[in-house]
Every structure is written in structure tokens, then in C-alpha cells.
Amino acid sequence: MSIEERLLVHFVIDLKQREMLKKKSGSEQYTIPTLLLATLRSNAFTLLMSPKLTSYSSKDLSKATVEASRQIGVPEIPAVYELGKLEIIQKTLKKHFTDIRYQIKDKVWAHRVKLLVAHVLSQLSKALAQKKQPNIATLSATLIGDRSVPITVALYRRVAALRFVATSHPKEFRSEEFWAKVDEVIKAWKSAADGNAEVLLRKQR
């Protein structure tokens, strides 16, 4: 290889390294726009509360949120080739999903405590117990809060499944295995019901 050819090769390599460094620096300096972050967080919560979600413990929820948001036309989402920026967004969403899961568990736990109190009251007074008896609709409203998530029968069934796991599997509820157990129970119920929503509803009452 001649001197000129070697110089040309080094020049090309140097250009590529500079381009890679430029892309890396751009992603490190990237800050998620406020409106985009708020929209993605809202979509993440909607996804986690969706009755169609098949796995709460999946590691791909952040990526799924970004792709779904892209498909519905959410502006300012980085292009598919802007891997550095997308990685920052997905890491942020991953933490947000963790926060949501903890919030859901806290609210389900509070609901479980109310159920136990209602059970104790039922031993003392049926009339008083009926007034204090918490239900799935109440828990669903508590979980959703002021977010724009549709209240449907399917949502009630899913929330009932969360409550079932919390009350029937207290050991898993107090550990990181809770969401894996939820996935397991939902899969088992769907298999047993064979798509029959009425059967699922009876199972979760």
C-alpha cells in the first residue's frame, strides 16, 4: 500500500471516529422535551393498566411504549436511527414503570387492608360491614386517579386479578416476584376460561 493510500485510509477512519464521537456527544447532551416526557409517561401508565397487557414483568415495556407512541403520531420522538436518544428515553421510562408498579402495589395493599377490616367488621355487624366493604370499582378508581384511562368491565377484571394475587399470594406480594405471579395467574385464568369473559369474571369475584 502506497503512502497516499495509507493516508487516505487513516483519513477515512478519522472521519468515522469523529462522526461516532459526534453522535455519542449528541445523545449524552439530549434532554427529553417536557411535553414528550409527559406524554410518554401517560402512555406508559395506560399500557400498564391495559386489560390486554400480557406481561407486567416484561423488560420490553419501555420500548413498546415508545413504538406505540410513534405509531399514533406523538411528535418529537427521535428517529429509529437515533439510538442514543432512544436509549435515554427507554431508561427514563424503565424507571417510571418501576415507580408505577410500586404505586399500584401500595394502593392494592391499602385496599387489601380495607378488605381485612371489612371481614372483621362482618363478624361484628353485617350492616356496618356492608357500608365499609371495598369493591373492585373503588380500587380501579383509586388506581387510575385523574388519568384518562377508560373504565371498562375488562379493566375491572384485570384489577380484580391484581387484588386476587395480592390477597392469595402474600409472600410474592411482599417481594419482587409479585408481577411475575400476576403474569402467571392471568395466563392460567385465560387458559382455563378459553377466552370466555364471563368465566373470567366469575373467577375474579
XYZ file of N, CA and C in Angstrom:
615
model
N 0.859 -1.191 0.000
C 0.000 0.000 0.000
C 0.898 1.245 0.000
N 0.605 2.162 -0.903
C 1.418 3.368 -1.024
C 1.140 4.318 0.142
N 2.003 5.322 0.271
C 1.835 6.312 1.332
C 0.509 7.045 1.162
N 0.173 7.370 -0.087
C -1.074 8.083 -0.351
C -2.287 7.246 0.061
N -2.221 5.938 -0.241
C -3.330 5.048 0.104
C -3.477 4.914 1.620
N -2.325 4.809 2.311
C -2.375 4.707 3.772
C -2.945 5.981 4.389
N -2.545 7.119 3.843
C -3.068 8.393 4.344
C -4.576 8.488 4.133
N -5.021 7.973 2.984
C -6.449 8.005 2.685
C -7.230 7.125 3.662
N -6.689 5.939 3.953
C -7.339 5.030 4.903
C -7.426 5.677 6.280
N -6.317 6.269 6.732
C -6.313 6.930 8.038
C -7.298 8.097 8.076
N -7.399 8.786 6.955
C -8.320 9.920 6.871
C -9.770 9.451 7.011
N -10.105 8.352 6.323
C -11.467 7.803 6.396
C -11.778 7.321 7.810
N -10.810 6.622 8.426
C -11.007 6.126 9.796
C -11.214 7.292 10.760
N -10.425 8.340 10.570
C -10.543 9.517 11.436
C -11.909 10.168 11.293
N -12.409 10.240 10.066
C -13.732 10.816 9.833
C -14.824 9.996 10.528
N -14.710 8.674 10.422
C -15.702 7.796 11.055
C -15.683 7.946 12.574
N -14.482 8.030 13.143
C -14.367 8.183 14.589
C -14.960 9.511 15.053
N -14.717 10.554 14.268
C -15.281 11.859 14.615
C -16.806 11.838 14.547
N -17.322 11.144 13.525
C -18.771 11.058 13.369
C -19.394 10.287 14.531
N -18.743 9.192 14.935
C -19.238 8.404 16.062
C -19.198 9.217 17.353
N -18.121 9.983 17.539
C -17.990 10.816 18.728
C -19.052 11.909 18.740
N -19.335 12.452 17.564
C -20.346 13.496 17.446
C -21.718 12.956 17.811
N -22.036 11.754 17.313
C -23.328 11.140 17.620
C -23.436 10.828 19.101
N -22.337 10.324 19.680
C -22.338 9.979 21.095
C -22.525 11.221 21.950
N -21.819 12.284 21.604
C -21.931 13.529 22.362
C -23.335 14.095 22.266
N -23.934 13.964 21.078
C -25.290 14.473 20.883
C -26.292 13.752 21.752
N -26.143 12.423 21.893
C -27.080 11.653 22.703
C -26.884 11.930 24.186
N -25.604 12.147 24.595
C -25.344 12.414 26.005
C -25.910 13.760 26.433
N -25.975 14.699 25.503
C -26.489 16.022 25.814
C -28.003 16.105 25.625
N -28.598 15.036 25.141
C -30.024 15.053 24.827
C -30.872 15.118 26.097
N -31.818 16.026 26.083
C -32.791 16.144 27.166
C -34.177 15.914 26.581
N -34.923 15.009 27.168
C -36.257 14.701 26.651
C -37.149 15.931 26.803
N -37.765 16.395 25.714
C -38.669 17.553 25.804
C -39.769 17.312 26.840
N -40.126 18.348 27.557
C -41.085 18.238 28.662
C -42.414 17.631 28.225
N -42.955 18.130 27.116
C -44.247 17.636 26.642
C -44.150 16.177 26.213
N -43.061 15.823 25.543
C -42.869 14.437 25.112
C -42.767 13.514 26.322
N -42.018 13.932 27.336
C -41.857 13.113 28.535
C -43.202 12.893 29.229
N -44.002 13.955 29.322
C -45.316 13.845 29.963
C -46.217 12.893 29.179
N -46.162 12.992 27.851
C -46.987 12.127 27.003
C -46.559 10.670 27.123
N -45.262 10.430 27.109
C -44.749 9.064 27.217
C -45.091 8.452 28.576
N -45.005 9.246 29.623
C -45.363 8.743 30.957
C -46.843 8.390 31.023
N -47.665 9.232 30.416
C -49.101 8.955 30.383
C -49.384 7.680 29.598
N -48.718 7.527 28.461
C -48.904 6.325 27.642
C -48.390 5.078 28.361
N -47.328 5.242 29.137
C -46.785 4.116 29.897
C -47.797 3.630 30.930
N -48.438 4.565 31.610
C -49.447 4.186 32.606
C -50.633 3.508 31.930
N -51.057 4.059 30.794
C -52.176 3.468 30.056
C -51.847 2.041 29.633
N -50.613 1.830 29.192
C -50.183 0.484 28.791
C -50.216 -0.469 29.977
N -49.709 -0.013 31.120
C -49.642 -0.888 32.289
C -51.031 -1.226 32.827
N -52.002 -0.343 32.609
C -53.360 -0.593 33.076
C -54.238 -1.242 32.008
N -53.664 -1.510 30.853
C -54.451 -2.100 29.770
C -54.830 -3.546 30.084
N -56.109 -3.900 29.954
C -56.534 -5.289 30.171
C -55.931 -6.256 29.153
N -55.392 -5.710 28.063
C -54.810 -6.556 27.022
C -53.331 -6.852 27.258
N -52.750 -6.213 28.247
C -51.337 -6.446 28.537
C -51.136 -7.887 28.996
N -50.185 -8.578 28.400
C -49.976 -9.995 28.718
C -48.844 -10.226 29.710
N -48.003 -9.217 29.928
C -46.896 -9.403 30.870
C -46.540 -8.095 31.565
N -46.713 -8.086 32.879
C -46.344 -6.916 33.675
C -44.849 -6.900 33.982
N -44.219 -8.051 33.909
C -42.805 -8.144 34.258
C -41.890 -8.069 33.039
N -42.459 -7.840 31.870
C -41.662 -7.776 30.644
C -40.648 -6.637 30.700
N -39.478 -6.878 30.131
C -38.437 -5.855 30.076
C -38.590 -4.959 28.848
N -39.584 -5.263 28.009
C -39.756 -4.514 26.764
C -40.864 -3.464 26.841
N -41.376 -3.186 28.028
C -42.483 -2.237 28.152
C -42.082 -0.827 27.720
N -40.864 -0.429 28.054
C -40.404 0.913 27.671
C -40.320 1.039 26.154
N -39.733 0.036 25.526
C -39.618 0.044 24.065
C -40.996 0.015 23.423
N -41.894 -0.786 23.983
C -43.252 -0.883 23.444
C -43.979 0.452 23.558
N -43.750 1.162 24.655
C -44.380 2.471 24.846
C -43.911 3.462 23.790
N -42.608 3.457 23.529
C -42.044 4.369 22.524
C -42.598 4.046 21.139
N -42.600 2.766 20.785
C -43.061 2.372 19.453
C -44.551 2.651 19.270
N -45.341 2.373 20.305
C -46.780 2.648 20.222
C -47.027 4.144 20.089
N -46.255 4.926 20.827
C -46.396 6.386 20.755
C -46.008 6.894 19.370
N -44.986 6.278 18.791
C -44.573 6.666 17.444
C -45.683 6.364 16.436
N -46.318 5.201 16.600
C -47.362 4.779 15.661
C -48.592 5.681 15.708
N -48.896 6.219 16.882
C -50.082 7.083 16.977
C -49.740 8.546 16.691
N -48.493 8.786 16.302
C -48.126 10.119 15.844
C -47.689 11.106 16.901
N -47.192 10.619 18.022
C -46.686 11.530 19.062
C -45.462 12.267 18.508
N -45.477 13.596 18.526
C -44.360 14.359 17.955
C -43.106 14.328 18.829
N -41.991 14.651 18.219
C -40.686 14.818 18.882
C -40.017 13.517 19.310
N -40.599 12.369 18.954
C -39.911 11.115 19.265
C -38.718 10.971 18.318
N -37.533 10.698 18.849
C -36.350 10.552 17.989
C -36.554 9.474 16.926
N -35.894 9.650 15.804
C -35.990 8.677 14.715
C -35.393 7.341 15.148
N -35.762 6.293 14.437
C -35.328 4.942 14.816
C -33.813 4.786 14.783
N -33.128 5.618 14.000
C -31.672 5.508 13.918
C -30.963 6.330 15.001
N -31.706 7.121 15.757
C -31.108 7.917 16.835
C -31.075 7.079 18.112
N -30.225 6.076 18.082
C -30.206 5.067 19.138
C -29.849 5.642 20.506
N -28.928 6.599 20.526
C -28.524 7.191 21.801
C -29.677 7.886 22.499
N -30.446 8.656 21.741
C -31.585 9.373 22.314
C -32.674 8.395 22.757
N -32.915 7.385 21.938
C -33.935 6.392 22.284
C -33.545 5.621 23.543
N -32.255 5.379 23.696
C -31.786 4.668 24.892
C -32.042 5.500 26.145
N -31.822 6.808 26.044
C -32.083 7.701 27.178
C -33.565 7.684 27.536
N -34.419 7.737 26.514
C -35.865 7.719 26.746
C -36.289 6.410 27.397
N -35.781 5.299 26.883
C -36.181 3.997 27.414
C -35.702 3.795 28.847
N -34.526 4.302 29.177
C -34.039 4.215 30.559
C -34.933 5.028 31.490
N -35.353 6.196 31.017
C -36.241 7.046 31.815
C -37.588 6.366 32.028
N -38.112 5.758 30.966
C -39.398 5.071 31.070
C -39.298 3.826 31.950
N -38.163 3.159 31.896
C -37.971 1.973 32.737
C -38.106 2.342 34.208
N -37.495 3.451 34.594
C -37.611 3.922 35.977
C -39.055 4.309 36.286
N -39.716 4.918 35.305
C -41.106 5.332 35.510
C -42.006 4.115 35.706
N -41.782 3.063 34.931
C -42.565 1.835 35.097
C -42.354 1.247 36.492
N -41.127 1.305 36.974
C -40.843 0.815 38.327
C -41.629 1.618 39.358
N -41.656 2.932 39.178
C -42.409 3.798 40.096
C -43.905 3.474 40.055
N -44.435 3.275 38.845
C -45.862 2.963 38.710
C -46.188 1.646 39.404
N -45.335 0.656 39.212
C -45.571 -0.650 39.836
C -45.631 -0.522 41.358
N -44.708 0.253 41.924
C -44.717 0.449 43.378
C -45.993 1.163 43.826
N -46.422 2.159 43.056
C -47.641 2.883 43.403
C -48.856 1.963 43.365
N -48.916 1.120 42.337
C -50.034 0.182 42.225
C -50.034 -0.787 43.403
N -48.867 -1.310 43.737
C -48.779 -2.249 44.858
C -49.208 -1.590 46.164
N -48.795 -0.350 46.366
C -49.173 0.363 47.590
C -50.691 0.510 47.694
N -51.321 0.843 46.577
C -52.769 1.056 46.587
C -53.525 -0.265 46.720
N -53.001 -1.307 46.083
C -53.625 -2.628 46.221
C -53.483 -3.112 47.667
N -52.335 -2.841 48.278
C -52.119 -3.232 49.672
C -53.099 -2.511 50.598
N -53.280 -1.209 50.368
C -54.224 -0.444 51.186
C -55.631 -1.005 51.029
N -55.963 -1.404 49.802
C -57.277 -2.000 49.543
C -57.400 -3.336 50.272
N -56.322 -4.101 50.273
C -56.319 -5.400 50.957
C -56.552 -5.216 52.458
N -55.938 -4.198 53.022
C -56.136 -3.913 54.445
C -57.603 -3.598 54.720
N -58.218 -2.829 53.824
C -59.634 -2.497 53.990
C -60.498 -3.757 53.924
N -60.106 -4.690 53.059
C -60.845 -5.957 52.975
C -60.768 -6.718 54.297
N -59.588 -6.730 54.879
C -59.418 -7.424 56.157
C -60.241 -6.757 57.253
N -60.260 -5.428 57.237
C -61.066 -4.691 58.216
C -62.542 -5.004 58.022
N -62.971 -5.048 56.756
C -64.370 -5.351 56.458
C -64.733 -6.753 56.934
N -63.782 -7.676 56.800
C -64.038 -9.048 57.256
C -64.228 -9.087 58.772
N -63.385 -8.337 59.473
C -63.506 -8.286 60.932
C -64.842 -7.669 61.330
N -65.205 -6.599 60.632
C -66.470 -5.933 60.940
C -67.664 -6.841 60.668
N -67.508 -7.699 59.656
C -68.615 -8.597 59.322
C -68.902 -9.572 60.461
N -67.876 -9.816 61.255
C -68.075 -10.691 62.404
C -68.839 -9.970 63.519
N -68.810 -8.647 63.464
C -69.461 -7.853 64.500
C -70.833 -7.350 64.076
N -70.894 -6.859 62.845
C -72.160 -6.293 62.376
C -72.225 -6.358 60.862
N -73.189 -7.084 60.327
C -73.329 -7.205 58.876
C -73.651 -5.863 58.232
N -74.495 -5.087 58.858
C -74.880 -3.787 58.305
C -73.671 -2.860 58.217
N -72.860 -2.831 59.272
C -71.675 -1.978 59.283
C -70.658 -2.461 58.268
N -70.524 -3.757 58.129
C -69.570 -4.323 57.178
C -69.936 -3.967 55.750
N -71.224 -3.977 55.423
C -71.661 -3.652 54.072
C -71.317 -2.214 53.709
N -71.406 -1.322 54.684
C -71.079 0.078 54.429
C -69.584 0.262 54.196
N -68.784 -0.549 54.852
C -67.336 -0.398 54.776
C -66.693 -1.294 53.715
N -67.484 -2.148 53.069
C -66.927 -3.131 52.143
C -66.355 -2.464 50.884
N -65.053 -2.556 50.662
C -64.465 -2.003 49.435
C -64.743 -2.931 48.260
N -64.774 -2.402 47.058
C -65.034 -3.240 45.892
C -64.055 -2.916 44.770
N -64.176 -3.683 43.689
C -63.255 -3.533 42.565
C -63.384 -2.160 41.909
N -64.596 -1.646 41.835
C -64.796 -0.328 41.225
C -64.037 0.745 42.005
N -64.093 0.647 43.326
C -63.384 1.608 44.173
C -61.881 1.511 43.971
N -61.374 0.280 43.950
C -59.940 0.078 43.754
C -59.508 0.572 42.374
N -60.313 0.299 41.355
C -59.983 0.744 39.991
C -59.892 2.261 39.925
N -60.866 2.923 40.545
C -60.870 4.387 40.551
C -59.653 4.933 41.297
N -59.267 4.250 42.362
C -58.097 4.674 43.136
C -56.820 4.534 42.320
N -56.701 3.423 41.597
C -55.503 3.188 40.791
C -55.383 4.186 39.648
N -56.491 4.484 39.014
C -56.473 5.361 37.842
C -56.328 6.825 38.229
N -56.999 7.214 39.310
C -56.932 8.611 39.722
C -57.579 9.518 38.689
N -56.870 10.590 38.328
C -57.429 11.542 37.364
C -56.919 11.305 35.942
N -56.306 10.151 35.711
C -55.788 9.858 34.373
C -56.925 9.439 33.441
N -56.711 9.655 32.157
C -57.759 9.378 31.167
C -57.699 7.926 30.691
N -57.934 7.005 31.617
C -57.986 5.581 31.282
C -59.447 5.144 31.316
N -59.960 4.560 30.233
C -61.376 4.165 30.183
C -61.725 3.128 31.256
N -62.851 3.336 31.921
C -63.348 2.369 32.902
C -64.215 1.354 32.162
N -63.765 0.126 32.097
C -64.492 -0.924 31.388
C -64.578 -2.172 32.263
N -65.433 -3.093 31.850
C -65.541 -4.366 32.561
C -64.211 -5.110 32.490
N -63.555 -5.013 31.333
C -62.260 -5.677 31.168
C -61.234 -5.119 32.151
N -61.283 -3.807 32.381
C -60.371 -3.200 33.358
C -60.680 -3.714 34.759
N -61.967 -3.812 35.091
C -62.349 -4.343 36.401
C -61.813 -5.762 36.593
N -61.894 -6.569 35.533
C -61.388 -7.940 35.632
C -59.885 -7.944 35.891
N -59.173 -7.054 35.206
C -57.725 -7.006 35.385
C -57.353 -6.524 36.793
N -58.055 -5.516 37.278
C -57.802 -5.020 38.635
C -58.142 -6.097 39.660
N -59.205 -6.844 39.384
C -59.577 -7.942 40.278
C -58.476 -8.992 40.325
N -57.817 -9.203 39.201
C -56.709 -10.161 39.163
C -55.554 -9.675 40.037
N -55.277 -8.384 39.978
C -54.221 -7.818 40.826
C -54.564 -8.021 42.300
N -55.829 -7.772 42.638
C -56.243 -7.939 44.032
C -56.183 -9.405 44.451
N -56.562 -10.287 43.540
C -56.537 -11.718 43.846
C -55.119 -12.174 44.195
N -54.153 -11.756 43.386
C -52.766 -12.160 43.642
C -52.278 -11.566 44.963
N -52.671 -10.326 45.229
C -52.238 -9.671 46.466
C -52.776 -10.387 47.700
N -54.019 -10.853 47.618
C -54.635 -11.495 48.781
C -54.316 -12.986 48.867
N -54.132 -13.628 47.722
C -53.913 -15.082 47.709
C -52.437 -15.473 47.754
N -51.570 -14.533 47.407
C -50.133 -14.830 47.388
C -49.371 -13.726 48.129
N -49.598 -13.608 49.429
C -48.955 -12.526 50.206
C -47.437 -12.577 50.183
N -46.867 -13.777 50.088
C -45.407 -13.898 50.063
C -44.844 -13.227 48.815
N -45.438 -13.525 47.660
C -44.978 -12.908 46.414
C -45.267 -11.413 46.406
N -46.392 -11.039 47.028
C -46.761 -9.625 47.036
C -45.700 -8.780 47.730
N -45.088 -9.335 48.748
C -44.080 -8.586 49.504
C -42.694 -8.664 48.868
N -42.593 -9.319 47.725
C -41.295 -9.468 47.073
C -41.344 -8.931 45.644
N -40.218 -9.080 44.958
C -40.135 -8.636 43.565
C -40.813 -9.628 42.615
N -41.294 -10.744 43.167
C -41.925 -11.771 42.338
C -43.409 -11.505 42.093
N -43.921 -10.416 42.654
C -45.357 -10.141 42.546
C -45.826 -10.075 41.100
N -45.110 -9.308 40.272
C -45.577 -9.100 38.900
C -45.440 -10.362 38.062
N -44.432 -11.160 38.349
C -44.302 -12.441 37.654
C -45.466 -13.354 38.030
N -45.885 -13.303 39.297
C -47.028 -14.104 39.743
C -48.317 -13.608 39.084
N -48.447 -12.294 38.929
C -49.618 -11.742 38.232
C -49.672 -12.276 36.805
N -48.531 -12.254 36.120
C -48.470 -12.784 34.747
C -48.902 -14.247 34.720
N -48.415 -15.001 35.689
C -48.720 -16.435 35.763
C -50.212 -16.678 35.980
N -50.810 -15.924 36.888
C -52.232 -16.095 37.196
C -53.105 -15.703 36.009
N -52.785 -14.579 35.381
C -53.571 -14.124 34.232
C -53.512 -15.148 33.103
N -52.326 -15.681 32.855
C -52.167 -16.690 31.804
C -52.980 -17.938 32.131
N -52.944 -18.360 33.390
C -53.678 -19.559 33.802
C -55.182 -19.344 33.685
N -55.654 -18.188 34.108
C -57.088 -17.901 34.043
C -57.577 -17.828 32.602
N -56.783 -17.190 31.751
C -57.178 -17.090 30.347
C -57.229 -18.469 29.703
N -56.274 -19.292 30.064
C -56.240 -20.647 29.518
C -57.451 -21.446 29.985
N -57.789 -21.302 31.268
C -58.929 -22.035 31.821
C -60.248 -21.534 31.247
N -60.321 -20.222 31.016
C -61.564 -19.637 30.505
C -61.704 -19.808 29.003
N -60.580 -20.036 28.325
C -60.580 -20.205 26.873
C -61.254 -19.023 26.177
N -60.940 -17.817 26.671
C -61.469 -16.608 26.046
C -62.859 -16.217 26.484
N -63.471 -16.983 27.389
C -64.826 -16.674 27.844
C -64.758 -15.638 28.962
N -65.154 -14.414 28.667
C -65.053 -13.323 29.636
C -65.920 -13.566 30.866
N -67.057 -14.208 30.677
C -67.944 -14.464 31.813
C -67.280 -15.391 32.827
N -66.566 -16.383 32.323
C -65.858 -17.302 33.213
C -64.775 -16.549 33.979
N -64.059 -15.681 33.274
C -63.023 -14.884 33.931
C -63.612 -14.010 35.022
N -64.762 -13.437 34.736
C -65.397 -12.555 35.710
C -65.796 -13.335 36.959
N -66.333 -14.532 36.773
C -66.728 -15.343 37.927
C -65.512 -15.741 38.747
N -64.389 -15.988 38.074
C -63.179 -16.385 38.783
C -62.664 -15.273 39.686
N -62.916 -14.026 39.286
C -62.287 -12.919 39.979
C -63.203 -12.234 40.986
N -64.384 -12.714 41.163
C -65.278 -12.101 42.137
C -64.839 -12.455 43.545
